[in-house]
Amino acid sequence: MKKMLLAALTLIVGLTVLAGYFFRAELSPVLTLIIDWGILLLGVAGLIGLGYLVRMHLARLFRREKGGFYSLIALLGFVFSLAFGLVYSPHHPFFRDLILNVQVPVEASLLAILAVSLLYASLRLIRTRGWTLLSVGFLFGAVLSLILNLAFFREEGNPLLAEMIAFLRGIPMAGGRGILLGMALGGLIVGLRVLFSINRPYGEG
Amino acid sequence: MNWYYVGWGVIGITAVLLIIFTVKFKRKGGYIVRHYPAVEGLRNATTTALERGLSNDVVLGDAFWSYSYPGLGLHSLSVLPHLLTQEAYASGGLSVSGADGSLVLFAQQIVHQQYADGFSAALAALTLGPALHGPTPSSFTAGVLPQIRLRSVGALALFGNYGAEGLLWAEAVASRGGHVFAGAGALTAQAALFSTVDDLLMGEEIFILPGVLSKTVEDQAGWLVEDVVRAGMMLLLVIGAMLKVLGVL
């Protein structure tokens, strides 16, 4: 009975939201209400999820696990940010400076590590995947795209070269669109299966 | 042309075909089950990790919902039940994590539902609940990398919506001899992981995963519909391109 109720609720809400995209004017009030509820629920779910983060670090701290010191720092940072944000709001200049001068540089350094890892992984590509058409094509495409986007070639005054470069620059876009179309199709089928309760990630089946 | 009608048409045709084929396959028949070496790799790696007493890590991605990839978060949750086997529970080495509070909460619900659907509640004590190592992609990476270093991860499976940072997680496991499987939906993740991960599903391939892990007629109906609609869309694209060249569109 509970599962039937859940399936019916999913179907009604899902179809209403879907119909709302096409009959926006007619369904606008209902759609706004449902989307507001959804945002609220997701917000609450996110907040509860943060509880898992706190619980995990507290457990690590109390069990005196290895790396517990880092958990202490994470918890202190969390409590400080939460308290400061609640009392002074995230728009406070100090809070903004804190984000700009701590979080952004830390994230940038992580991106720098990622850039190095990407370069290293690219160098190992042939070793990992072998001399296949796909791996050679991938490497060639990546290098070509890099060279073209470095603006190394000056196409002014040479319409043929300009057209060729525009064509080559368009190829990744076409590939990307192809992948996104496939993804959209896959996503559509997953969505419809959940909507019709053929799949129930929230329960059995 | 009103593109809303085209959208309605695609969704409507897909929905009708899905219902028809699901009903048809439930009565009789089925569709070809494709062989994906990457999924075999995941199965073997998971079993090997269990046998060697190593941890099996599952990452559900960075976001439950995003504008660019709206279906990926939901997809990672739909894969999760297929990975929650009794052996994985009993070993105590299964770890599920994500970088979004709501994603982790829903994963927790799925884990509890598995117990309710017939698993022994005693297994709950053996299993780590889904973990949120950080609420953003960067903080998650900062949180999960030391965990990978501290625990012996035998197999890492990546699902859902994540970007190029997946490469750092994959490298951390692979450099310690662990096996990495990735279902990469986002374009940046595909590009980053292609060079490192052997067992990689890209783009729409990721959506076949639940069906390959545990085959059902509903999954087969989904594959057939996907193939039919994909062929139809390809045909429409070719016709559209030809009409554009001829100056009709």
GROMACS .gro file of C-alpha atoms in nm:
model
  454
    1MET     CA    1   0.000   0.000   0.000
    2LYS     CA    2   0.282   0.236   0.097
    3LYS     CA    3   0.466   0.160  -0.226
    4MET     CA    4   0.151   0.218  -0.433
    5LEU     CA    5   0.099   0.551  -0.262
    6LEU     CA    6   0.461   0.653  -0.330
    7ALA     CA    7   0.432   0.546  -0.695
    8ALA     CA    8   0.106   0.740  -0.740
    9LEU     CA    9   0.252   1.049  -0.574
   10THR     CA   10   0.564   1.032  -0.793
   11LEU     CA   11   0.352   0.996  -1.106
   12ILE     CA   12   0.118   1.284  -1.023
   13VAL     CA   13   0.394   1.527  -0.922
   14GLY     CA   14   0.621   1.426  -1.209
   15LEU     CA   15   0.352   1.456  -1.475
   16THR     CA   16   0.235   1.790  -1.336
   17VAL     CA   17   0.589   1.933  -1.348
   18LEU     CA   18   0.642   1.790  -1.697
   19ALA     CA   19   0.312   1.933  -1.821
   20GLY     CA   20   0.406   2.264  -1.660
   21TYR     CA   21   0.695   2.306  -1.903
   22PHE     CA   22   0.453   2.297  -2.194
   23PHE     CA   23   0.147   2.468  -2.042
   24ARG     CA   24   0.338   2.723  -1.838
   25ALA     CA   25   0.062   2.983  -1.824
   26GLU     CA   26  -0.212   2.743  -1.715
   27LEU     CA   27  -0.009   2.547  -1.459
   28SER     CA   28   0.212   2.829  -1.333
   29PRO     CA   29   0.064   2.855  -0.979
   30VAL     CA   30   0.078   2.478  -0.918
   31LEU     CA   31   0.422   2.452  -1.075
   32THR     CA   32   0.562   2.732  -0.859
   33LEU     CA   33   0.422   2.566  -0.548
   34ILE     CA   34   0.562   2.222  -0.634
   35ILE     CA   35   0.904   2.361  -0.731
   36ASP     CA   36   0.915   2.568  -0.410
   37TRP     CA   37   0.835   2.253  -0.209
   38GLY     CA   38   1.102   2.066  -0.400
   39ILE     CA   39   1.364   2.334  -0.334
   40LEU     CA   40   1.267   2.343   0.033
   41LEU     CA   41   1.287   1.965   0.063
   42LEU     CA   42   1.622   1.955  -0.116
   43GLY     CA   43   1.749   2.232   0.112
   44VAL     CA   44   1.642   2.038   0.422
   45ALA     CA   45   1.792   1.719   0.276
   46GLY     CA   46   2.116   1.908   0.215
   47LEU     CA   47   2.116   2.033   0.571
   48ILE     CA   48   2.059   1.682   0.708
   49GLY     CA   49   2.336   1.565   0.475
   50LEU     CA   50   2.568   1.816   0.638
   51GLY     CA   51   2.484   1.642   0.965
   52TYR     CA   52   2.649   1.330   0.819
   53LEU     CA   53   2.963   1.535   0.756
   54VAL     CA   54   2.970   1.658   1.116
   55ARG     CA   55   2.892   1.310   1.254
   56MET     CA   56   3.171   1.152   1.049
   57HIS     CA   57   3.430   1.401   1.174
   58LEU     CA   58   3.307   1.378   1.534
   59ALA     CA   59   3.326   0.998   1.519
   60ARG     CA   60   3.679   1.017   1.380
   61LEU     CA   61   3.777   1.256   1.655
   62PHE     CA   62   3.627   1.056   1.942
   63ARG     CA   63   3.761   0.724   1.812
   64ARG     CA   64   4.105   0.886   1.792
   65GLU     CA   65   4.144   0.763   1.438
   66LYS     CA   66   4.440   0.855   1.226
   67GLY     CA   67   4.384   1.199   1.076
   68GLY     CA   68   4.165   1.304   1.367
   69PHE     CA   69   4.350   1.636   1.393
   70TYR     CA   70   4.231   1.730   1.044
   71SER     CA   71   3.878   1.644   1.149
   72LEU     CA   72   3.914   1.885   1.440
   73ILE     CA   73   4.023   2.161   1.202
   74ALA     CA   74   3.735   2.080   0.965
   75LEU     CA   75   3.485   2.092   1.253
   76LEU     CA   76   3.621   2.421   1.388
   77GLY     CA   77   3.607   2.571   1.040
   78PHE     CA   78   3.252   2.444   0.993
   79VAL     CA   79   3.126   2.578   1.328
   80PHE     CA   80   3.296   2.914   1.275
   81SER     CA   81   3.161   2.957   0.919
   82LEU     CA   82   2.810   2.849   1.022
   83ALA     CA   83   2.798   3.075   1.328
   84PHE     CA   84   2.945   3.374   1.146
   85GLY     CA   85   2.718   3.326   0.845
   86LEU     CA   86   2.410   3.300   1.067
   87VAL     CA   87   2.496   3.603   1.280
   88TYR     CA   88   2.637   3.841   1.017
   89SER     CA   89   2.508   3.691   0.687
   90PRO     CA   90   2.732   3.568   0.404
   91HIS     CA   91   2.738   3.922   0.256
   92HIS     CA   92   2.943   4.061   0.546
   93PRO     CA   93   3.279   4.200   0.416
   94PHE     CA   94   3.480   3.985   0.659
   95PHE     CA   95   3.298   3.672   0.547
   96ARG     CA   96   3.351   3.765   0.183
   97ASP     CA   97   3.723   3.827   0.247
   98LEU     CA   98   3.746   3.495   0.425
   99ILE     CA   99   3.603   3.318   0.123
  100LEU     CA  100   3.815   3.512  -0.125
  101ASN     CA  101   4.138   3.475   0.069
  102VAL     CA  102   4.105   3.123   0.206
  103GLN     CA  103   3.863   2.910   0.012
  104VAL     CA  104   3.937   3.042  -0.337
  105PRO     CA  105   4.318   3.002  -0.312
  106VAL     CA  106   4.278   2.654  -0.164
  107GLU     CA  107   4.045   2.550  -0.446
  108ALA     CA  108   4.277   2.709  -0.702
  109SER     CA  109   4.569   2.506  -0.567
  110LEU     CA  110   4.359   2.192  -0.603
  111LEU     CA  111   4.289   2.286  -0.964
  112ALA     CA  112   4.662   2.334  -1.019
  113ILE     CA  113   4.721   1.980  -0.893
  114LEU     CA  114   4.447   1.865  -1.126
  115ALA     CA  115   4.613   2.037  -1.421
  116VAL     CA  116   4.940   1.857  -1.348
  117SER     CA  117   4.756   1.525  -1.307
  118LEU     CA  118   4.579   1.579  -1.639
  119LEU     CA  119   4.908   1.648  -1.815
  120TYR     CA  120   5.067   1.340  -1.659
  121ALA     CA  121   4.765   1.125  -1.751
  122SER     CA  122   4.776   1.252  -2.110
  123LEU     CA  123   5.141   1.157  -2.135
  124ARG     CA  124   5.055   0.804  -2.019
  125LEU     CA  125   4.759   0.771  -2.253
  126ILE     CA  126   4.924   0.548  -2.512
  127ARG     CA  127   5.074   0.329  -2.240
  128THR     CA  128   4.734   0.288  -2.073
  129ARG     CA  129   4.518   0.237  -2.381
  130GLY     CA  130   4.771   0.121  -2.640
  131TRP     CA  131   4.803   0.232  -3.002
  132THR     CA  132   4.435   0.216  -3.084
  133LEU     CA  133   4.252   0.440  -3.330
  134LEU     CA  134   4.055   0.590  -3.040
  135SER     CA  135   4.358   0.672  -2.824
  136VAL     CA  136   4.562   0.816  -3.113
  137GLY     CA  137   4.258   1.015  -3.230
  138PHE     CA  138   4.199   1.143  -2.876
  139LEU     CA  139   4.561   1.254  -2.835
  140PHE     CA  140   4.574   1.410  -3.180
  141GLY     CA  141   4.245   1.591  -3.120
  142ALA     CA  142   4.359   1.722  -2.780
  143VAL     CA  143   4.691   1.853  -2.918
  144LEU     CA  144   4.524   2.007  -3.224
  145SER     CA  145   4.258   2.173  -3.011
  146LEU     CA  146   4.528   2.308  -2.779
  147ILE     CA  147   4.727   2.454  -3.069
  148LEU     CA  148   4.419   2.609  -3.231
  149ASN     CA  149   4.306   2.768  -2.907
  150LEU     CA  150   4.650   2.916  -2.842
  151ALA     CA  151   4.573   3.159  -3.127
  152PHE     CA  152   4.903   3.059  -3.286
  153PHE     CA  153   4.761   3.085  -3.636
  154ARG     CA  154   4.667   3.430  -3.765
  155GLU     CA  155   4.380   3.392  -4.005
  156GLU     CA  156   4.337   3.763  -4.090
  157GLY     CA  157   4.355   3.814  -4.465
  158ASN     CA  158   4.336   3.443  -4.537
  159PRO     CA  159   3.972   3.341  -4.576
  160LEU     CA  160   4.055   2.979  -4.658
  161LEU     CA  161   4.264   2.935  -4.341
  162ALA     CA  162   3.994   3.114  -4.138
  163GLU     CA  163   3.730   2.876  -4.270
  164MET     CA  164   3.947   2.573  -4.202
  165ILE     CA  165   4.018   2.684  -3.845
  166ALA     CA  166   3.649   2.758  -3.785
  167PHE     CA  167   3.565   2.411  -3.916
  168LEU     CA  168   3.825   2.240  -3.695
  169ARG     CA  169   3.711   2.440  -3.392
  170GLY     CA  170   3.354   2.332  -3.459
  171ILE     CA  171   3.431   1.958  -3.453
  172PRO     CA  172   3.460   1.928  -3.070
  173MET     CA  173   3.137   2.125  -3.042
  174ALA     CA  174   2.962   1.879  -3.274
  175GLY     CA  175   3.102   1.583  -3.078
  176GLY     CA  176   2.997   1.741  -2.750
  177ARG     CA  177   2.646   1.800  -2.879
  178GLY     CA  178   2.625   1.440  -2.995
  179ILE     CA  179   2.724   1.316  -2.650
  180LEU     CA  180   2.481   1.556  -2.481
  181LEU     CA  181   2.198   1.437  -2.706
  182GLY     CA  182   2.273   1.078  -2.607
  183MET     CA  183   2.287   1.181  -2.242
  184ALA     CA  184   1.957   1.363  -2.272
  185LEU     CA  185   1.800   1.054  -2.425
  186GLY     CA  186   1.936   0.829  -2.150
  187GLY     CA  187   1.825   1.080  -1.886
  188LEU     CA  188   1.479   1.098  -2.041
  189ILE     CA  189   1.437   0.722  -2.022
  190VAL     CA  190   1.564   0.707  -1.660
  191GLY     CA  191   1.325   0.990  -1.571
  192LEU     CA  192   1.027   0.825  -1.740
  193ARG     CA  193   1.103   0.492  -1.575
  194VAL     CA  194   1.110   0.656  -1.232
  195LEU     CA  195   0.797   0.854  -1.322
  196PHE     CA  196   0.605   0.541  -1.420
  197SER     CA  197   0.749   0.356  -1.118
  198ILE     CA  198   0.916   0.100  -1.345
  199ASN     CA  199   1.229   0.186  -1.147
  200ARG     CA  200   1.202   0.282  -0.782
  201PRO     CA  201   1.538   0.397  -0.651
  202TYR     CA  202   1.357   0.507  -0.334
  203GLY     CA  203   1.230   0.155  -0.274
  204GLU     CA  204   1.220  -0.197  -0.407
  205GLY     CA  205   1.289  -0.253  -0.772
  206MET     CA  206   0.821   2.568  -3.584
  207ASN     CA  207   0.720   2.543  -3.218
  208TRP     CA  208   0.993   2.341  -3.047
  209TYR     CA  209   0.764   2.271  -2.751
  210TYR     CA  210   0.567   2.038  -2.978
  211VAL     CA  211   0.887   1.861  -3.084
  212GLY     CA  212   0.974   1.815  -2.714
  213TRP     CA  213   0.625   1.683  -2.641
  214GLY     CA  214   0.655   1.451  -2.941
  215VAL     CA  215   0.988   1.300  -2.832
  216ILE     CA  216   0.879   1.259  -2.469
  217GLY     CA  217   0.538   1.124  -2.569
  218ILE     CA  218   0.674   0.871  -2.819
  219THR     CA  219   0.940   0.758  -2.570
  220ALA     CA  220   0.683   0.717  -2.292
  221VAL     CA  221   0.442   0.520  -2.511
  222LEU     CA  222   0.719   0.294  -2.646
  223LEU     CA  223   0.850   0.237  -2.294
  224ILE     CA  224   0.510   0.125  -2.170
  225ILE     CA  225   0.444  -0.093  -2.477
  226PHE     CA  226   0.780  -0.273  -2.465
  227THR     CA  227   0.773  -0.315  -2.087
  228VAL     CA  228   0.431  -0.481  -2.105
  229LYS     CA  229   0.536  -0.689  -2.409
  230PHE     CA  230   0.860  -0.813  -2.249
  231LYS     CA  231   0.683  -0.895  -1.924
  232ARG     CA  232   0.459  -1.130  -2.116
  233LYS     CA  233   0.717  -1.280  -2.348
  234GLY     CA  234   1.050  -1.213  -2.513
  235GLY     CA  235   1.331  -0.973  -2.441
  236TYR     CA  236   1.606  -0.771  -2.599
  237ILE     CA  237   1.970  -0.841  -2.667
  238VAL     CA  238   2.182  -0.809  -2.353
  239ARG     CA  239   2.498  -0.635  -2.463
  240HIS     CA  240   2.836  -0.731  -2.332
  241TYR     CA  241   3.037  -0.453  -2.173
  242PRO     CA  242   3.392  -0.552  -2.072
  243ALA     CA  243   3.404  -0.246  -1.842
  244VAL     CA  244   3.113  -0.380  -1.636
  245GLU     CA  245   3.277  -0.724  -1.620
  246GLY     CA  246   3.588  -0.543  -1.496
  247LEU     CA  247   3.383  -0.378  -1.221
  248ARG     CA  248   3.231  -0.712  -1.116
  249ASN     CA  249   3.568  -0.886  -1.106
  250ALA     CA  250   3.734  -0.601  -0.919
  251THR     CA  251   3.455  -0.589  -0.660
  252THR     CA  252   3.479  -0.963  -0.599
  253THR     CA  253   3.860  -0.952  -0.582
  254ALA     CA  254   3.847  -0.665  -0.333
  255LEU     CA  255   3.603  -0.863  -0.116
  256GLU     CA  256   3.821  -1.172  -0.126
  257ARG     CA  257   4.133  -0.977  -0.038
  258GLY     CA  258   3.958  -0.796   0.247
  259LEU     CA  259   3.994  -0.460   0.077
  260SER     CA  260   3.743  -0.181   0.066
  261ASN     CA  261   3.492  -0.123  -0.215
  262ASP     CA  262   3.430   0.248  -0.256
  263VAL     CA  263   3.137   0.395  -0.444
  264VAL     CA  264   3.123   0.767  -0.522
  265LEU     CA  265   2.783   0.907  -0.620
  266GLY     CA  266   2.907   1.235  -0.762
  267ASP     CA  267   2.899   1.603  -0.674
  268ALA     CA  268   2.537   1.695  -0.724
  269PHE     CA  269   2.190   1.546  -0.704
  270TRP     CA  270   2.068   1.787  -0.970
  271SER     CA  271   2.237   2.022  -1.214
  272TYR     CA  272   2.112   2.223  -1.507
  273SER     CA  273   2.361   2.075  -1.755
  274TYR     CA  274   2.319   1.712  -1.652
  275PRO     CA  275   1.981   1.683  -1.479
  276GLY     CA  276   1.957   1.302  -1.489
  277LEU     CA  277   2.299   1.205  -1.358
  278GLY     CA  278   2.234   1.239  -0.984
  279LEU     CA  279   1.918   1.035  -1.007
  280HIS     CA  280   2.100   0.780  -1.221
  281SER     CA  281   2.373   0.730  -0.960
  282LEU     CA  282   2.102   0.660  -0.702
  283SER     CA  283   1.933   0.412  -0.937
  284VAL     CA  284   2.265   0.223  -0.975
  285LEU     CA  285   2.325   0.206  -0.599
  286PRO     CA  286   2.075  -0.073  -0.513
  287HIS     CA  287   2.248  -0.301  -0.767
  288LEU     CA  288   2.578  -0.260  -0.582
  289LEU     CA  289   2.439  -0.324  -0.236
  290THR     CA  290   2.482  -0.700  -0.231
  291GLN     CA  291   2.469  -0.906   0.087
  292GLU     CA  292   2.835  -1.001   0.041
  293ALA     CA  293   2.931  -0.635   0.019
  294TYR     CA  294   2.738  -0.561   0.338
  295ALA     CA  295   2.874  -0.858   0.526
  296SER     CA  296   3.234  -0.778   0.440
  297GLY     CA  297   3.194  -0.438   0.605
  298GLY     CA  298   3.417  -0.288   0.343
  299LEU     CA  299   3.157  -0.108   0.137
  300SER     CA  300   3.181   0.268   0.148
  301VAL     CA  301   2.936   0.498  -0.029
  302SER     CA  302   3.002   0.869  -0.048
  303GLY     CA  303   2.892   1.182  -0.231
  304ALA     CA  304   2.959   1.555  -0.236
  305ASP     CA  305   2.601   1.667  -0.192
  306GLY     CA  306   2.403   1.648   0.131
  307SER     CA  307   2.076   1.554  -0.040
  308LEU     CA  308   2.247   1.287  -0.250
  309VAL     CA  309   2.397   1.130   0.063
  310LEU     CA  310   2.065   1.146   0.246
  311PHE     CA  311   1.883   0.971  -0.039
  312ALA     CA  312   2.161   0.712  -0.056
  313GLN     CA  313   2.111   0.652   0.316
  314GLN     CA  314   1.739   0.595   0.250
  315ILE     CA  315   1.823   0.341  -0.021
  316VAL     CA  316   2.063   0.156   0.211
  317HIS     CA  317   1.795   0.138   0.483
  318GLN     CA  318   1.536   0.026   0.227
  319GLN     CA  319   1.762  -0.265   0.133
  320TYR     CA  320   1.751  -0.389   0.495
  321ALA     CA  321   1.376  -0.346   0.499
  322ASP     CA  322   1.348  -0.545   0.175
  323GLY     CA  323   1.493  -0.862   0.320
  324PHE     CA  324   1.850  -0.812   0.432
  325SER     CA  325   1.934  -0.887   0.790
  326ALA     CA  326   1.926  -0.581   1.010
  327ALA     CA  327   2.238  -0.719   1.179
  328LEU     CA  328   2.429  -0.631   0.866
  329ALA     CA  329   2.354  -0.265   0.922
  330ALA     CA  330   2.601  -0.252   1.206
  331LEU     CA  331   2.875  -0.385   0.980
  332THR     CA  332   2.833  -0.128   0.709
  333LEU     CA  333   2.946   0.229   0.703
  334GLY     CA  334   2.662   0.463   0.617
  335PRO     CA  335   2.695   0.689   0.314
  336ALA     CA  336   2.950   0.958   0.389
  337LEU     CA  337   2.969   1.323   0.294
  338HIS     CA  338   3.338   1.405   0.282
  339GLY     CA  339   3.266   1.761   0.175
  340PRO     CA  340   2.973   1.959   0.037
  341THR     CA  341   3.153   2.095  -0.272
  342PRO     CA  342   3.363   1.915  -0.537
  343SER     CA  343   3.687   2.061  -0.400
  344SER     CA  344   3.611   1.998  -0.034
  345PHE     CA  345   3.495   1.646  -0.120
  346THR     CA  346   3.824   1.585  -0.301
  347ALA     CA  347   4.017   1.722  -0.003
  348GLY     CA  348   3.819   1.492   0.226
  349VAL     CA  349   3.819   1.175   0.019
  350LEU     CA  350   4.187   1.170  -0.083
  351PRO     CA  351   4.320   1.114   0.273
  352GLN     CA  352   4.052   0.847   0.322
  353ILE     CA  353   4.173   0.663   0.015
  354ARG     CA  354   4.526   0.684   0.151
  355LEU     CA  355   4.427   0.561   0.499
  356ARG     CA  356   4.200   0.276   0.390
  357SER     CA  357   4.303   0.005   0.147
  358VAL     CA  358   4.070   0.062  -0.145
  359GLY     CA  359   4.052  -0.239  -0.373
  360ALA     CA  360   3.789  -0.106  -0.612
  361LEU     CA  361   3.654   0.241  -0.673
  362ALA     CA  362   3.337   0.297  -0.874
  363LEU     CA  363   3.246   0.647  -0.984
  364PHE     CA  364   2.892   0.739  -1.083
  365GLY     CA  365   2.677   1.046  -1.119
  366ASN     CA  366   2.761   1.405  -1.185
  367TYR     CA  367   3.125   1.494  -1.129
  368GLY     CA  368   3.388   1.680  -1.325
  369ALA     CA  369   3.758   1.652  -1.395
  370GLU     CA  370   3.833   1.617  -1.021
  371GLY     CA  371   3.734   1.251  -1.064
  372LEU     CA  372   4.080   1.205  -1.210
  373LEU     CA  373   4.237   1.285  -0.872
  374TRP     CA  374   4.022   1.021  -0.697
  375ALA     CA  375   4.096   0.768  -0.969
  376GLU     CA  376   4.470   0.837  -0.962
  377ALA     CA  377   4.478   0.804  -0.582
  378VAL     CA  378   4.327   0.455  -0.600
  379ALA     CA  379   4.508   0.336  -0.913
  380SER     CA  380   4.847   0.442  -0.777
  381ARG     CA  381   4.791   0.206  -0.480
  382GLY     CA  382   4.704  -0.087  -0.703
  383GLY     CA  383   4.328  -0.048  -0.678
  384HIS     CA  384   4.089  -0.090  -0.966
  385VAL     CA  385   3.887   0.204  -1.096
  386PHE     CA  386   3.558   0.188  -1.281
  387ALA     CA  387   3.397   0.508  -1.398
  388GLY     CA  388   3.063   0.591  -1.547
  389ALA     CA  389   3.145   0.938  -1.676
  390GLY     CA  390   2.847   1.144  -1.777
  391ALA     CA  391   2.985   1.498  -1.773
  392LEU     CA  392   3.201   1.594  -2.069
  393THR     CA  393   3.490   1.714  -1.851
  394ALA     CA  394   3.492   1.386  -1.657
  395GLN     CA  395   3.495   1.186  -1.979
  396ALA     CA  396   3.790   1.379  -2.116
  397ALA     CA  397   3.984   1.360  -1.790
  398LEU     CA  398   3.923   0.992  -1.719
  399PHE     CA  399   3.967   0.858  -2.071
  400SER     CA  400   4.344   0.864  -2.038
  401THR     CA  401   4.359   0.693  -1.697
  402VAL     CA  402   4.066   0.460  -1.646
  403ASP     CA  403   4.047   0.136  -1.843
  404ASP     CA  404   3.695   0.043  -1.740
  405LEU     CA  405   3.509   0.352  -1.849
  406LEU     CA  406   3.153   0.401  -1.966
  407MET     CA  407   3.096   0.731  -2.139
  408GLY     CA  408   2.793   0.940  -2.227
  409GLU     CA  409   2.471   0.750  -2.280
  410GLU     CA  410   2.648   0.417  -2.212
  411ILE     CA  411   2.624   0.487  -1.840
  412PHE     CA  412   2.247   0.450  -1.849
  413ILE     CA  413   2.266   0.081  -1.941
  414LEU     CA  414   2.454   0.005  -1.621
  415PRO     CA  415   2.170  -0.094  -1.385
  416GLY     CA  416   2.038  -0.338  -1.645
  417VAL     CA  417   2.375  -0.498  -1.709
  418LEU     CA  418   2.441  -0.537  -1.336
  419SER     CA  419   2.112  -0.719  -1.279
  420LYS     CA  420   1.908  -0.787  -1.587
  421THR     CA  421   1.533  -0.727  -1.580
  422VAL     CA  422   1.272  -0.705  -1.856
  423GLU     CA  423   1.214  -0.341  -1.766
  424ASP     CA  424   1.579  -0.266  -1.836
  425GLN     CA  425   1.564  -0.448  -2.167
  426ALA     CA  426   1.255  -0.251  -2.265
  427GLY     CA  427   1.445   0.067  -2.175
  428TRP     CA  428   1.740  -0.031  -2.396
  429LEU     CA  429   1.517  -0.109  -2.690
  430VAL     CA  430   1.332   0.222  -2.656
  431GLU     CA  431   1.664   0.404  -2.631
  432ASP     CA  432   1.786   0.236  -2.949
  433VAL     CA  433   1.464   0.310  -3.138
  434VAL     CA  434   1.449   0.675  -3.030
  435ARG     CA  435   1.822   0.718  -3.095
  436ALA     CA  436   1.785   0.582  -3.449
  437GLY     CA  437   1.487   0.811  -3.504
  438MET     CA  438   1.680   1.114  -3.379
  439MET     CA  439   1.979   1.032  -3.600
  440LEU     CA  440   1.749   1.008  -3.897
  441LEU     CA  441   1.585   1.339  -3.809
  442LEU     CA  442   1.927   1.505  -3.770
  443VAL     CA  443   2.038   1.383  -4.113
  444ILE     CA  444   1.710   1.494  -4.273
  445GLY     CA  445   1.732   1.829  -4.092
  446ALA     CA  446   2.091   1.883  -4.210
  447MET     CA  447   1.993   1.799  -4.568
  448LEU     CA  448   1.695   2.036  -4.556
  449LYS     CA  449   1.921   2.307  -4.414
  450VAL     CA  450   2.171   2.257  -4.697
  451LEU     CA  451   1.887   2.272  -4.951
  452GLY     CA  452   1.762   2.593  -4.793
  453VAL     CA  453   1.423   2.456  -4.689
  454LEU     CA  454   1.477   2.506  -4.314
   0.00000   0.00000   0.00000
